[in-house]
XYZ file of C-alpha atoms in Angstrom:
77
model
C 70.082 74.232 162.455
C 69.259 70.511 163.285
C 71.964 67.998 164.847
C 70.931 64.404 165.496
C 67.167 65.220 165.289
C 67.915 68.315 168.026
C 66.952 71.751 167.000
C 69.888 73.727 167.992
C 69.828 77.597 168.218
C 72.996 79.698 168.524
C 71.790 82.803 170.206
C 74.931 84.907 170.398
C 78.498 84.635 169.960
C 80.857 82.436 167.783
C 80.104 79.043 168.365
C 80.595 76.211 165.581
C 78.190 73.205 164.559
C 81.459 70.813 165.934
C 81.203 72.717 169.428
C 77.215 72.438 169.593
C 78.118 68.744 168.570
C 80.379 68.188 171.423
C 78.121 69.555 174.135
C 74.849 67.575 172.863
C 76.951 64.478 173.182
C 77.718 64.968 176.372
C 74.331 66.398 177.539
C 73.261 62.798 176.001
C 75.511 60.888 177.544
C 74.289 62.383 181.216
C 70.698 61.527 180.706
C 68.374 59.248 179.865
C 65.528 61.708 178.221
C 65.534 62.548 174.470
C 66.895 66.275 173.972
C 64.276 68.571 171.909
C 65.855 71.674 171.585
C 69.423 73.197 172.822
C 70.205 76.728 172.662
C 73.529 78.496 173.202
C 74.694 81.988 173.944
C 78.415 82.716 174.475
C 80.063 85.970 176.037
C 83.528 86.604 176.548
C 83.413 84.790 179.685
C 80.293 82.312 180.013
C 78.964 79.834 177.551
C 74.923 79.314 178.271
C 73.309 76.267 177.470
C 69.335 76.099 177.641
C 68.157 72.587 176.567
C 64.688 70.811 176.765
C 63.909 67.692 176.919
C 60.949 66.117 174.726
C 59.266 63.729 177.526
C 59.383 66.440 180.070
C 58.104 70.205 180.207
C 61.397 70.979 181.768
C 64.178 73.248 180.844
C 67.622 73.133 182.110
C 70.352 75.830 182.189
C 74.192 75.654 182.727
C 76.828 78.381 182.662
C 80.203 77.181 182.295
C 83.001 79.555 182.607
C 85.508 80.223 179.582
C 88.136 81.857 181.512
C 89.381 81.417 185.111
C 88.027 83.958 187.200
C 89.919 85.453 190.497
C 88.800 83.988 193.904
C 86.428 86.619 195.182
C 86.263 86.576 199.053
C 84.310 88.393 201.420
C 86.466 88.136 204.312
C 90.074 87.318 204.849
C 91.541 89.539 201.633
């Protein structure tokens, strides 16, 4: 699908066009580069967002936790 001339791919999981629009607007507000492609992959605990820019050959990956995870400590449990 295309949103604001950006190719949007929903690779896995339930994800709506409104959700995609929200994250695209967040990405656009944080960068000065032109977005070319965004891929969303949703699991039970994470949302992975991969996006590429038109001006530079670089792909950014973000992982957003969807649920609060318990704190894991190596010592002092």
